[in-house]
PDB file of C-alpha atoms in Angstrom:
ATOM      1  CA  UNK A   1     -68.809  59.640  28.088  1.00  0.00           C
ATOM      2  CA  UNK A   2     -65.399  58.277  27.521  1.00  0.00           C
ATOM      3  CA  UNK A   3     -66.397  54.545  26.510  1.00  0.00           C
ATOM      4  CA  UNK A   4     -69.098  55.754  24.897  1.00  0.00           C
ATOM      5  CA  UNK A   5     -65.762  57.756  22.708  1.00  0.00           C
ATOM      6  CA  UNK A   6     -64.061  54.818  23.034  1.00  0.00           C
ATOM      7  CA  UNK A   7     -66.541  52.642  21.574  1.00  0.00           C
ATOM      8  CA  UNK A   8     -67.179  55.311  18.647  1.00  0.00           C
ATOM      9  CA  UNK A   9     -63.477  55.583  18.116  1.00  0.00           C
ATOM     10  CA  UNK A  10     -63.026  51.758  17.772  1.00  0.00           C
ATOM     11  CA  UNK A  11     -66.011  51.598  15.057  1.00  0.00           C
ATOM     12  CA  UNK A  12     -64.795  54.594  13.344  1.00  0.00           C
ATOM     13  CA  UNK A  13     -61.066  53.039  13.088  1.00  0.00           C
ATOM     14  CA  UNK A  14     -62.911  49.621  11.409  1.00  0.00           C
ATOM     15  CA  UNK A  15     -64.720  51.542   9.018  1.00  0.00           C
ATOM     16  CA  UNK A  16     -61.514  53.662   7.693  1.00  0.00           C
ATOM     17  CA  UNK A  17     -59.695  50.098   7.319  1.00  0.00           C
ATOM     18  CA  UNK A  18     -62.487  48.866   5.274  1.00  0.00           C
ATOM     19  CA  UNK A  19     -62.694  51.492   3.173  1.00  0.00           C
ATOM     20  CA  UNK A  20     -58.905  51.891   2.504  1.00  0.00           C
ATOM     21  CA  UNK A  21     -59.698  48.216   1.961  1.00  0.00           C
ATOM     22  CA  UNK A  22     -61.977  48.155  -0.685  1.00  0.00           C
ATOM     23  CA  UNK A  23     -60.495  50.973  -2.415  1.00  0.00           C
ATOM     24  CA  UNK A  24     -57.477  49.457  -2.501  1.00  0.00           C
ATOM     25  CA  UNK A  25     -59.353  46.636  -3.544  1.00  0.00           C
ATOM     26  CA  UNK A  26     -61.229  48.306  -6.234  1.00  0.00           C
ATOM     27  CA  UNK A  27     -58.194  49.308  -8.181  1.00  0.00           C
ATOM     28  CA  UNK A  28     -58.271  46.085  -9.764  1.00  0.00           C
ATOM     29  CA  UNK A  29     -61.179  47.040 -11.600  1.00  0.00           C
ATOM     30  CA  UNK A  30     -60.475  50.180 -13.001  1.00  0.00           C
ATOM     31  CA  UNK A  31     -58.273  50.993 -15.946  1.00  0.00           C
ATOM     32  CA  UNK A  32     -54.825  52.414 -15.852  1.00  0.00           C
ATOM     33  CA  UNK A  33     -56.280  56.082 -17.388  1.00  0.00           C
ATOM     34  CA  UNK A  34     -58.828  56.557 -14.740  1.00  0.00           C
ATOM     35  CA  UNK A  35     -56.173  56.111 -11.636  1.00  0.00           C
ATOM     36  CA  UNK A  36     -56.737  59.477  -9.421  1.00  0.00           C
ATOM     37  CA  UNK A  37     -54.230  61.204  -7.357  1.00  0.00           C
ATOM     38  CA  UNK A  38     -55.071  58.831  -3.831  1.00  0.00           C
ATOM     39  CA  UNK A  39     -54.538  55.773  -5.876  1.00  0.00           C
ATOM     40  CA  UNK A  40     -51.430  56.874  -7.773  1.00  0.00           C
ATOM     41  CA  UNK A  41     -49.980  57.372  -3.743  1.00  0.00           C
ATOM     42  CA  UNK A  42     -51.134  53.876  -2.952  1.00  0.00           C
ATOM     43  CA  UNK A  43     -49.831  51.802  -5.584  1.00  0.00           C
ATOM     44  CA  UNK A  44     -46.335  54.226  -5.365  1.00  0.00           C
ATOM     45  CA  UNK A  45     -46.395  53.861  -1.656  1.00  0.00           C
ATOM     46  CA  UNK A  46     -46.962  49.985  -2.095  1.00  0.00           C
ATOM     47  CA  UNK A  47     -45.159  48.985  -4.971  1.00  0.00           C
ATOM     48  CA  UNK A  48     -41.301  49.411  -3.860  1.00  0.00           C
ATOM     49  CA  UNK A  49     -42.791  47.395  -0.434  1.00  0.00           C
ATOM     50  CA  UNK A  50     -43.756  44.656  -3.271  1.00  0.00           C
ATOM     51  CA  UNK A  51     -40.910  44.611  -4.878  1.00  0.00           C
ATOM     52  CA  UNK A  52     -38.683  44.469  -2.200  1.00  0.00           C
ATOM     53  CA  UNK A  53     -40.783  41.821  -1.130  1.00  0.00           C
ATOM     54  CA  UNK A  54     -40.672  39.748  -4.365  1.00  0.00           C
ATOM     55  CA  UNK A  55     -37.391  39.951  -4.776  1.00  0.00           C
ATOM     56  CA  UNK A  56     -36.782  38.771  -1.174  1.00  0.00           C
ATOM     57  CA  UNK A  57     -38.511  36.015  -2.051  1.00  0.00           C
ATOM     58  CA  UNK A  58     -36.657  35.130  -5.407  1.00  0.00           C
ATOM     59  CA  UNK A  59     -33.709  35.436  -3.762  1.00  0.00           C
ATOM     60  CA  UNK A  60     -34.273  32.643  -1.202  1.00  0.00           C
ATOM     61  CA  UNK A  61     -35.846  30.912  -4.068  1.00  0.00           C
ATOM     62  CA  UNK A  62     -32.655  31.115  -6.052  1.00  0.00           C
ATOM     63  CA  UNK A  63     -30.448  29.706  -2.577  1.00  0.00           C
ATOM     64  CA  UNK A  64     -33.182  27.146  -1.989  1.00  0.00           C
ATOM     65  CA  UNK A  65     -32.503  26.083  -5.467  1.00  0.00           C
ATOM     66  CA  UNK A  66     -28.875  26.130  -5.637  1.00  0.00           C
ATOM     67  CA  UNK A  67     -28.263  24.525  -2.915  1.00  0.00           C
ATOM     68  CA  UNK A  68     -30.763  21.370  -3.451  1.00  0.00           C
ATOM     69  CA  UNK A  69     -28.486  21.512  -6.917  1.00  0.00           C
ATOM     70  CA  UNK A  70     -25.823  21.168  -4.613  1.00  0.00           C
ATOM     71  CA  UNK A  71     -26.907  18.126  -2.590  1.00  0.00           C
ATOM     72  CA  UNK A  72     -27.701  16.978  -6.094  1.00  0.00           C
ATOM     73  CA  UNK A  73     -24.107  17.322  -7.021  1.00  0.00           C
ATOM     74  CA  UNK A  74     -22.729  16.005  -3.780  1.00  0.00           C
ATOM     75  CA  UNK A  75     -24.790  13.012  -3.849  1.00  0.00           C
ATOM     76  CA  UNK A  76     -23.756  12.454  -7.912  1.00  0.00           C
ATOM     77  CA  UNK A  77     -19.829  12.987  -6.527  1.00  0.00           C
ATOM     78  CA  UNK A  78     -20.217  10.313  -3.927  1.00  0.00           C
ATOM     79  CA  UNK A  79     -21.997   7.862  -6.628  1.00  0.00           C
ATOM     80  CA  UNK A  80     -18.740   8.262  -9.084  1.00  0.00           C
ATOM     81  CA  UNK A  81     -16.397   8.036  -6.010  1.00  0.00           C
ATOM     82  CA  UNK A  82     -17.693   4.966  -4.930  1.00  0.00           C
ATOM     83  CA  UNK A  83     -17.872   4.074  -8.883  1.00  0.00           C
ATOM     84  CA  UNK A  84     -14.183   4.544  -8.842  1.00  0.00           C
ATOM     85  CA  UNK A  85     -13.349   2.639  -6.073  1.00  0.00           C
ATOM     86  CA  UNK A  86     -14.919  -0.457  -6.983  1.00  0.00           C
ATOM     87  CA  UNK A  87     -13.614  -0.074 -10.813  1.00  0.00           C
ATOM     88  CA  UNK A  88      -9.826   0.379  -9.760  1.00  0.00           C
ATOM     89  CA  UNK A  89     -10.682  -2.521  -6.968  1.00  0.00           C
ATOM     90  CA  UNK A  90     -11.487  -4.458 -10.642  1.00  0.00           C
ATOM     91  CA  UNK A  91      -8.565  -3.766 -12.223  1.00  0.00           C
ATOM     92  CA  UNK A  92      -6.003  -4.456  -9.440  1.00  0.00           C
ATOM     93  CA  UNK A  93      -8.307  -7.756  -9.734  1.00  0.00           C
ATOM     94  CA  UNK A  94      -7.633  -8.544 -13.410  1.00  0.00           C
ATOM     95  CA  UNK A  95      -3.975  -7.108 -12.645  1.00  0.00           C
ATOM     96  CA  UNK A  96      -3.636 -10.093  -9.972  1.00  0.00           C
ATOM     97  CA  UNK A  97      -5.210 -12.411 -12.156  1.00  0.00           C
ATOM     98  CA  UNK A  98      -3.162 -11.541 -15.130  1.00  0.00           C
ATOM     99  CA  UNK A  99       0.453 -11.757 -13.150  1.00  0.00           C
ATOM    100  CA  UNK A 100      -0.679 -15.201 -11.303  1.00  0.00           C
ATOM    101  CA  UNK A 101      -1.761 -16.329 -14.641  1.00  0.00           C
ATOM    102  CA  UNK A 102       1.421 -16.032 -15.879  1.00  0.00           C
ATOM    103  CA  UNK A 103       3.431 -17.022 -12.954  1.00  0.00           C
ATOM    104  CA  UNK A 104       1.152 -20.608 -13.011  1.00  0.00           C
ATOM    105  CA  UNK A 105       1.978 -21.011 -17.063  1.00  0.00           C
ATOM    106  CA  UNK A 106       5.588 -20.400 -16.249  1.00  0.00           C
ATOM    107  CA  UNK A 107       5.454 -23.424 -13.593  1.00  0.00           C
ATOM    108  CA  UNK A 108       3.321 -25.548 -15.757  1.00  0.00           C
ATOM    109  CA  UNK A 109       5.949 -25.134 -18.451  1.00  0.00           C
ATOM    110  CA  UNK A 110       8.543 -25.888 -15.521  1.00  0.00           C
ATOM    111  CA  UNK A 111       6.732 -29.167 -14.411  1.00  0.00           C
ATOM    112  CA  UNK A 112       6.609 -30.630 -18.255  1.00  0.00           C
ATOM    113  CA  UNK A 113      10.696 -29.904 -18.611  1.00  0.00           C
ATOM    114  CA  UNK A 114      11.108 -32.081 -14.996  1.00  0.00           C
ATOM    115  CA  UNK A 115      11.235 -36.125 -15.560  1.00  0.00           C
ATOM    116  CA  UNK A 116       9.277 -36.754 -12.110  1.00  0.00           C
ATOM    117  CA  UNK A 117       6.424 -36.634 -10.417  1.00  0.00           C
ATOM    118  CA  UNK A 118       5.454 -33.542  -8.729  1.00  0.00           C
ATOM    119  CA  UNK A 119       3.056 -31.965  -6.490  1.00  0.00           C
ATOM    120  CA  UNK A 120       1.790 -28.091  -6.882  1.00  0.00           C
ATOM    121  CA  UNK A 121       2.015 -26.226  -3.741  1.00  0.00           C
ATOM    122  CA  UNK A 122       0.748 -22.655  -2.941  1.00  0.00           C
ATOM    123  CA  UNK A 123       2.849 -20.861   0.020  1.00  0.00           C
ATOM    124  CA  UNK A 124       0.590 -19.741   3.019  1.00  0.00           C
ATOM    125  CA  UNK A 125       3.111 -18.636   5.531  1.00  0.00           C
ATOM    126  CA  UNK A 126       6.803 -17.042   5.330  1.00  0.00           C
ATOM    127  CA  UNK A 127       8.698 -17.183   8.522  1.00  0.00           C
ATOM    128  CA  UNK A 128       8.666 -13.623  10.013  1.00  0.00           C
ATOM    129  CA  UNK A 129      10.492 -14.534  13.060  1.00  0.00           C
ATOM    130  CA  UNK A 130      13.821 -14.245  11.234  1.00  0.00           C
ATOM    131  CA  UNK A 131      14.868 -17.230  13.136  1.00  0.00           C
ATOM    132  CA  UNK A 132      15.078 -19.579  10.608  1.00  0.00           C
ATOM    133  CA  UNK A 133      14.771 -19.533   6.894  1.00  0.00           C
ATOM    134  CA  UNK A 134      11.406 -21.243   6.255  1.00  0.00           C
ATOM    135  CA  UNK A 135       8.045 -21.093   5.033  1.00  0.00           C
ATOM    136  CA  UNK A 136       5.277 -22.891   4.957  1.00  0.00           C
ATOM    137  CA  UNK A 137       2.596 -24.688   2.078  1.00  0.00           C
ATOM    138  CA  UNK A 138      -0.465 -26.072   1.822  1.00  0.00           C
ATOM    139  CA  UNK A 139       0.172 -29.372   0.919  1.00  0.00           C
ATOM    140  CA  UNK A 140       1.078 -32.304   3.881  1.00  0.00           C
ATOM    141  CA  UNK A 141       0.617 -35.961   4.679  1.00  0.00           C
ATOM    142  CA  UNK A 142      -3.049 -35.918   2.779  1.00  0.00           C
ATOM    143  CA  UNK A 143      -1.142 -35.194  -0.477  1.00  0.00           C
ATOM    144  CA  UNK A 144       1.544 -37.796  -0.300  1.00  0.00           C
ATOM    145  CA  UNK A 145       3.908 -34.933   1.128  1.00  0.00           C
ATOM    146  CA  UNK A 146       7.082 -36.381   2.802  1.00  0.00           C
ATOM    147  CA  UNK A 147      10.267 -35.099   4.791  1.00  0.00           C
ATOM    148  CA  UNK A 148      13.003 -33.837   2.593  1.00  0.00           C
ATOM    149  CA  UNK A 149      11.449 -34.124  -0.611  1.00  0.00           C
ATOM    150  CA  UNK A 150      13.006 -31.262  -3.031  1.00  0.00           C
ATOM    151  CA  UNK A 151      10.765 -28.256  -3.204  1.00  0.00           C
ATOM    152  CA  UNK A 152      11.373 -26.014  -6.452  1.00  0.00           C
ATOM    153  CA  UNK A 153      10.000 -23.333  -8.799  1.00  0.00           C
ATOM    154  CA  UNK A 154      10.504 -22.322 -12.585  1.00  0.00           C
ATOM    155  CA  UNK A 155      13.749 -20.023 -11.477  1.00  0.00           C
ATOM    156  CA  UNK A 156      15.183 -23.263  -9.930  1.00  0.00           C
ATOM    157  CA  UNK A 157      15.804 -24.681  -6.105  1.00  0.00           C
ATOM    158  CA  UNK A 158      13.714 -23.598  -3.471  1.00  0.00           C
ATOM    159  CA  UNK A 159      14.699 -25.642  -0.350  1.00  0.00           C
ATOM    160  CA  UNK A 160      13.081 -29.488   1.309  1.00  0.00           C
ATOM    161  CA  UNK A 161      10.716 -29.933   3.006  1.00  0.00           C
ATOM    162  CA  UNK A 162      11.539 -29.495   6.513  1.00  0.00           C
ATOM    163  CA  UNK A 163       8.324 -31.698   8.452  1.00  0.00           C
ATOM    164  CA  UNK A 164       5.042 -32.254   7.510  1.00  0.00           C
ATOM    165  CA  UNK A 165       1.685 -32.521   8.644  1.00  0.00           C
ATOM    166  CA  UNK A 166      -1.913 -33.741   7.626  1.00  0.00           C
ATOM    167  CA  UNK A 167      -2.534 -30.942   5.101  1.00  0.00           C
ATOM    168  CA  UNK A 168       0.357 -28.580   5.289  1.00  0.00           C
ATOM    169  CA  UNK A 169       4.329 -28.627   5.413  1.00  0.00           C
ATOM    170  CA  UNK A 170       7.109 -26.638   6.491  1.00  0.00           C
ATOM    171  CA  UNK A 171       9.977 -25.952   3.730  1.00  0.00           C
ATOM    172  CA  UNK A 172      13.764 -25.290   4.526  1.00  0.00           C
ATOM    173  CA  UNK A 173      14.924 -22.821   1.930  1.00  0.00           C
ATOM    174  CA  UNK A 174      18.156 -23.069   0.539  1.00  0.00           C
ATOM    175  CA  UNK A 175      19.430 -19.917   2.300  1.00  0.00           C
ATOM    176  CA  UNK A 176      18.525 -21.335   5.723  1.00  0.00           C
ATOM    177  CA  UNK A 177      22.149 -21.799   7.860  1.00  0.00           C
ATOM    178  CA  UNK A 178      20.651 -25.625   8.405  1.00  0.00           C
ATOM    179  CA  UNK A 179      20.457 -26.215   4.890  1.00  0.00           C
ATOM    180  CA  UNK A 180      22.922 -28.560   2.805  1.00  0.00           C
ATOM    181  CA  UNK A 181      22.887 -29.098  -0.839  1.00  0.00           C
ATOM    182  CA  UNK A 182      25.231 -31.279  -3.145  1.00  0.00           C
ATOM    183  CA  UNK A 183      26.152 -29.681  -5.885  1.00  0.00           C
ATOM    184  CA  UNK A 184      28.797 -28.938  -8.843  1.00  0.00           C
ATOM    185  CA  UNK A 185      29.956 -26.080 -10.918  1.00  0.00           C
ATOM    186  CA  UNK A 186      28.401 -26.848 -14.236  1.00  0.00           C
ATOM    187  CA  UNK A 187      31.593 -25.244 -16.091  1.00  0.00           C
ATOM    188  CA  UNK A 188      33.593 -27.208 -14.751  1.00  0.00           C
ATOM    189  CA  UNK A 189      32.229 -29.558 -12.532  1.00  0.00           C
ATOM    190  CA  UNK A 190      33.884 -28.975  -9.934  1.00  0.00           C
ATOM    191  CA  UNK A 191      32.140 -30.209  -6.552  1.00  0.00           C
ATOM    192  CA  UNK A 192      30.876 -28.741  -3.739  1.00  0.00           C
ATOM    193  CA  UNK A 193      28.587 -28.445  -0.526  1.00  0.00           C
ATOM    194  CA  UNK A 194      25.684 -25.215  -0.667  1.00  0.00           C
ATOM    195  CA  UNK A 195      24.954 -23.745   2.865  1.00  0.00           C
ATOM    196  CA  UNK A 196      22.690 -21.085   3.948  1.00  0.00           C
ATOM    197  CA  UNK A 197      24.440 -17.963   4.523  1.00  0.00           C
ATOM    198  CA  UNK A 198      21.419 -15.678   5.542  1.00  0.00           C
ATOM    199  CA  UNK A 199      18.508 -14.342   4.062  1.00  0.00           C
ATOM    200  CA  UNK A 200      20.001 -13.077   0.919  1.00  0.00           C
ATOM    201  CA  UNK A 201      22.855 -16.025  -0.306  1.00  0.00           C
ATOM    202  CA  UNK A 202      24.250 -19.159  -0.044  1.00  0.00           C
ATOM    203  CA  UNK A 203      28.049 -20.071   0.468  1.00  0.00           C
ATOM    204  CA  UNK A 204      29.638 -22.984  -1.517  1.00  0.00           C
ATOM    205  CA  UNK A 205      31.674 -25.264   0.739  1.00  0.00           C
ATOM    206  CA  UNK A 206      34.785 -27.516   0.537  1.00  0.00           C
ATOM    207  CA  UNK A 207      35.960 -26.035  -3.210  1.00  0.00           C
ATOM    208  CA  UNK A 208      39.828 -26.454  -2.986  1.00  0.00           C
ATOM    209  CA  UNK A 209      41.648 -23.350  -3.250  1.00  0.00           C
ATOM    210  CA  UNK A 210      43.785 -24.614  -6.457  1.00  0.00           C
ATOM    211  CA  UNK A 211      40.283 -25.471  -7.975  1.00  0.00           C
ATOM    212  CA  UNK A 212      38.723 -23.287 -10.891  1.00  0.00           C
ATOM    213  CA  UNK A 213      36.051 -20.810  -9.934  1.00  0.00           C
ATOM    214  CA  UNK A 214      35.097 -17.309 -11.475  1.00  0.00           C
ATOM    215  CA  UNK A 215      32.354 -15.340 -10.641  1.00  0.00           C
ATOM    216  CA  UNK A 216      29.359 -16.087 -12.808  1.00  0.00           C
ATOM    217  CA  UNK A 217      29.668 -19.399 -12.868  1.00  0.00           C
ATOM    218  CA  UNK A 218      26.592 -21.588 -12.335  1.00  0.00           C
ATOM    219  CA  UNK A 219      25.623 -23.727  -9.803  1.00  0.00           C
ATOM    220  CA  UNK A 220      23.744 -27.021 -10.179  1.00  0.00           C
ATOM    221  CA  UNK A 221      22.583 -29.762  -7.952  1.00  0.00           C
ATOM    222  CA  UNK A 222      24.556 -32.880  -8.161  1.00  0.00           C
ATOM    223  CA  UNK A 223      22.054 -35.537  -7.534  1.00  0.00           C
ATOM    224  CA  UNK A 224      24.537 -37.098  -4.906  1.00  0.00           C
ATOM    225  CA  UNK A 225      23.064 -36.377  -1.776  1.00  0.00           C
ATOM    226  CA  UNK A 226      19.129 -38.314  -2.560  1.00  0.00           C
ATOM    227  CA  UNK A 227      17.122 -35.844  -2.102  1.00  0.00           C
ATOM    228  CA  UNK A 228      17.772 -33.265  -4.910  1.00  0.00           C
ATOM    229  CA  UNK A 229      17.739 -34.637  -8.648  1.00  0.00           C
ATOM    230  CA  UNK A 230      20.555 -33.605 -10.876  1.00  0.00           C
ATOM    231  CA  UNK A 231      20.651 -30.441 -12.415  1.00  0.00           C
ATOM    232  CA  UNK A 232      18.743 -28.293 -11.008  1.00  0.00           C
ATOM    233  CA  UNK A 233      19.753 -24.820 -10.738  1.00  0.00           C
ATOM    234  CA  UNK A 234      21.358 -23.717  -7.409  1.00  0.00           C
ATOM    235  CA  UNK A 235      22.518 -20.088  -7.657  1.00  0.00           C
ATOM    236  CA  UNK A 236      25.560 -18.204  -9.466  1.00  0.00           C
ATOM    237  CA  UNK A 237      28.914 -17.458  -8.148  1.00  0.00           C
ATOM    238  CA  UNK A 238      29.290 -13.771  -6.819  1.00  0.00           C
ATOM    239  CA  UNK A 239      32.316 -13.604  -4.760  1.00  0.00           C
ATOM    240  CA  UNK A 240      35.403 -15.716  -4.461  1.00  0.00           C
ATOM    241  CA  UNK A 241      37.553 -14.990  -1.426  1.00  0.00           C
ATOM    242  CA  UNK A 242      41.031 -17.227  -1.129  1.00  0.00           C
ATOM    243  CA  UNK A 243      43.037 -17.463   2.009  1.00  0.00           C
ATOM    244  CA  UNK A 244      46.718 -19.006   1.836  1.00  0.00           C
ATOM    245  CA  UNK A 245      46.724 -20.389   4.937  1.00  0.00           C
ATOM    246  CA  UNK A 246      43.387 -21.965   4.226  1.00  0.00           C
ATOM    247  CA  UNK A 247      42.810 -25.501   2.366  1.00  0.00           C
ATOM    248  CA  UNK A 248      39.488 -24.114   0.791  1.00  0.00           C
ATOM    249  CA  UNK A 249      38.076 -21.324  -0.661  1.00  0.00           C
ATOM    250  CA  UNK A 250      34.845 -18.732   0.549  1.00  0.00           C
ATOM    251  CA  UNK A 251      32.334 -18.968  -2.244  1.00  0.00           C
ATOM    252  CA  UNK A 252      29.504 -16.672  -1.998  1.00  0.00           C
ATOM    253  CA  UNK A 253      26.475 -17.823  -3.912  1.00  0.00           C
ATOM    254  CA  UNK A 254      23.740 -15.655  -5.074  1.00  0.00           C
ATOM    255  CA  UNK A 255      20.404 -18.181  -5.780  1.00  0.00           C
ATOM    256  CA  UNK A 256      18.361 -17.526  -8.631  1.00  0.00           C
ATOM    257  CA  UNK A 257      14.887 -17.983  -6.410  1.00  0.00           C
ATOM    258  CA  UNK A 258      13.548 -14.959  -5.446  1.00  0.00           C
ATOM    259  CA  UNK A 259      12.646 -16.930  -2.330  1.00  0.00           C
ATOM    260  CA  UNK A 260      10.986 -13.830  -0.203  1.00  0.00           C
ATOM    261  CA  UNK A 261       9.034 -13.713  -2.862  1.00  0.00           C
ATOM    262  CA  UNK A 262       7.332 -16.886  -3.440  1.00  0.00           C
ATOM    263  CA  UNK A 263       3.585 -18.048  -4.136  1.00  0.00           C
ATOM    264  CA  UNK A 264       3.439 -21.346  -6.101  1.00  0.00           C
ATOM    265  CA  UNK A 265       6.125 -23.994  -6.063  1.00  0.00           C
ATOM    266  CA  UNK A 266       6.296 -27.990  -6.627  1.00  0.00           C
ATOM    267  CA  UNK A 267       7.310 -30.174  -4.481  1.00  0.00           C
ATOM    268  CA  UNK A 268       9.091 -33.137  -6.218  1.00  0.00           C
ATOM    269  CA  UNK A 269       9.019 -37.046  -4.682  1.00  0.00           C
ATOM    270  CA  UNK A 270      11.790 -38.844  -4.030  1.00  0.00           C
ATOM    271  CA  UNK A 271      13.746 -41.322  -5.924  1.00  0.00           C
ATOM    272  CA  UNK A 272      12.687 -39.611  -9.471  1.00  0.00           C
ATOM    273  CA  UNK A 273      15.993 -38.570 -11.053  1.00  0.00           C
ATOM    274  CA  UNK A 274      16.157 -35.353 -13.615  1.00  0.00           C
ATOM    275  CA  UNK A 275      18.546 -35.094 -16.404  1.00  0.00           C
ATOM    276  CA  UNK A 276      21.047 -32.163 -16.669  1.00  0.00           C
ATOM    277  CA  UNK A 277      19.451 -30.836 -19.901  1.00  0.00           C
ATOM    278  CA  UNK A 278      16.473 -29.357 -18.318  1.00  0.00           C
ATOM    279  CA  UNK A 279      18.400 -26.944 -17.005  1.00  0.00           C
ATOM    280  CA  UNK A 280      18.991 -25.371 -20.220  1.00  0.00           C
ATOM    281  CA  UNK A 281      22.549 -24.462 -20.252  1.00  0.00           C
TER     282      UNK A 281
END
């Protein structure tokens, strides 16, 4: 008796769901005027569970939107980053280009005032040791390079070259303690001996303390000592220091080469001599 309930029970549940099924079903067929009072319960029952529902979904719909807009966006932002990048990389370029332009005009124009024959050098090393005051360029042996040839640049002495090899050579600057110039007041011409002081000046050596010297005044090479032509700028006076027990005076030279901050210089062979006007003054 009770599975034969059970069974009857089971069939009897199936048949309601069908029925609720198909009536449910059936309201698609039947215009709005004819709804009864069973169906009016089922669709009010139903609807707010179908809205809910629908709005649910337009909801995620709307994030699942927004937020592939966002990768969008993100990916577009990355793009005009990296856009960026590369243009500002292009302009420090052109930048480069444009000051190296004009630094290689300047030494062009240089070379053309100099009665000699010269060689263009590029700098590849600066001495970082502190040490000594050199540096070092890409020209040597291969290029006709030789010990103590003059090295210079459009703002005027640089140093000599210090030793060479096949395709590169090591430059004493000017402001190197080891360093010795010739060289003349070009006021007065007054004579004297330029030594490296340290990295920033020069001291002029040997000037008599009865002999003329004022602060300003402009130094010159002398073309006595056979490596450096005549007339080439040196440095100006910026300190005169007289002692009365002492025969000569302290002369502190400040040289017109920026030299820490050199890239292109010639290198001039020997035995060429240059006249005094080129130094226009």
């Amino acid at each position: 008796m009770t599975e034969w309930w059970r069974r009857l029970r089971s069939v009897l549940l199936i048949l309601v769901f069908l029925s609720v099924f198909l009536y449910i079903f059936s309201l698609n067929f039947r215009p709005p005027a004819r709804m009864d009072i069973l169906q009016r319960v089922v669709v009010e029952s139903l609807g707010p569970i179908i809205k809910t529902i629908r709005n649910s979904t337009g909801f995620v719909e709307d994030i699942i939107k927004e937020y592939v807009w966002l990768r969008q966006i993100n990916h577009e932002n990355e793009w005009l980053k990296e856009r960026v990048v590369a243009l500002e990389q292009k302009v420090a370029d052109y930048q480069e280009a444009y000051i190296e332009n004009l630094r290689l005009r300047r030494l062009l124009d240089f070379k053309s005032t100099i009665h000699a024959e010269t060689i263009a050098a590029q700098v590849v090393l600066h001495d970082l040791t502190g040490w000594f005051q050199t540096l070092v360029v890409d020209k040597g042996f291969e290029n006709s390079v030789a010990q103590d040839m003059a090295v210079v640049n459009d703002e005027g002495v640089v140093g000599r070259i210090l030793d060479v090899s096949d395709r590169y050579a090591r430059v004493l600057l000017i402001t190197d303690p080891g360093s010795s110039v010739d060289a003349i007041i070009q006021r007065n011409r007054v004579r004297g001996v330029l030594s490296g002081k340290d990295a920033n000046g020069c001291v002029l050596k040997y000037v008599r303390g009865n002999q003329d010297v004022q602060v300003g005044d402009l130094i010159i090479t002398s073309g006595k000592d056979g490596i450096f032509p005549k007339g080439l700028r040196l440095g100006v006076v910026q300190g005169i220091f007289k002692d009365p027990v002492d025969l000569f005076q302290k002369i502190e030279v400040k040289p017109l080469v920026r030299l820490s901050a050199l890239e292109e210089l010639l290198i001039i062979k020997r035995d060429m001599n240059m006249p005094e006007e080129m130094t226009g003054n």
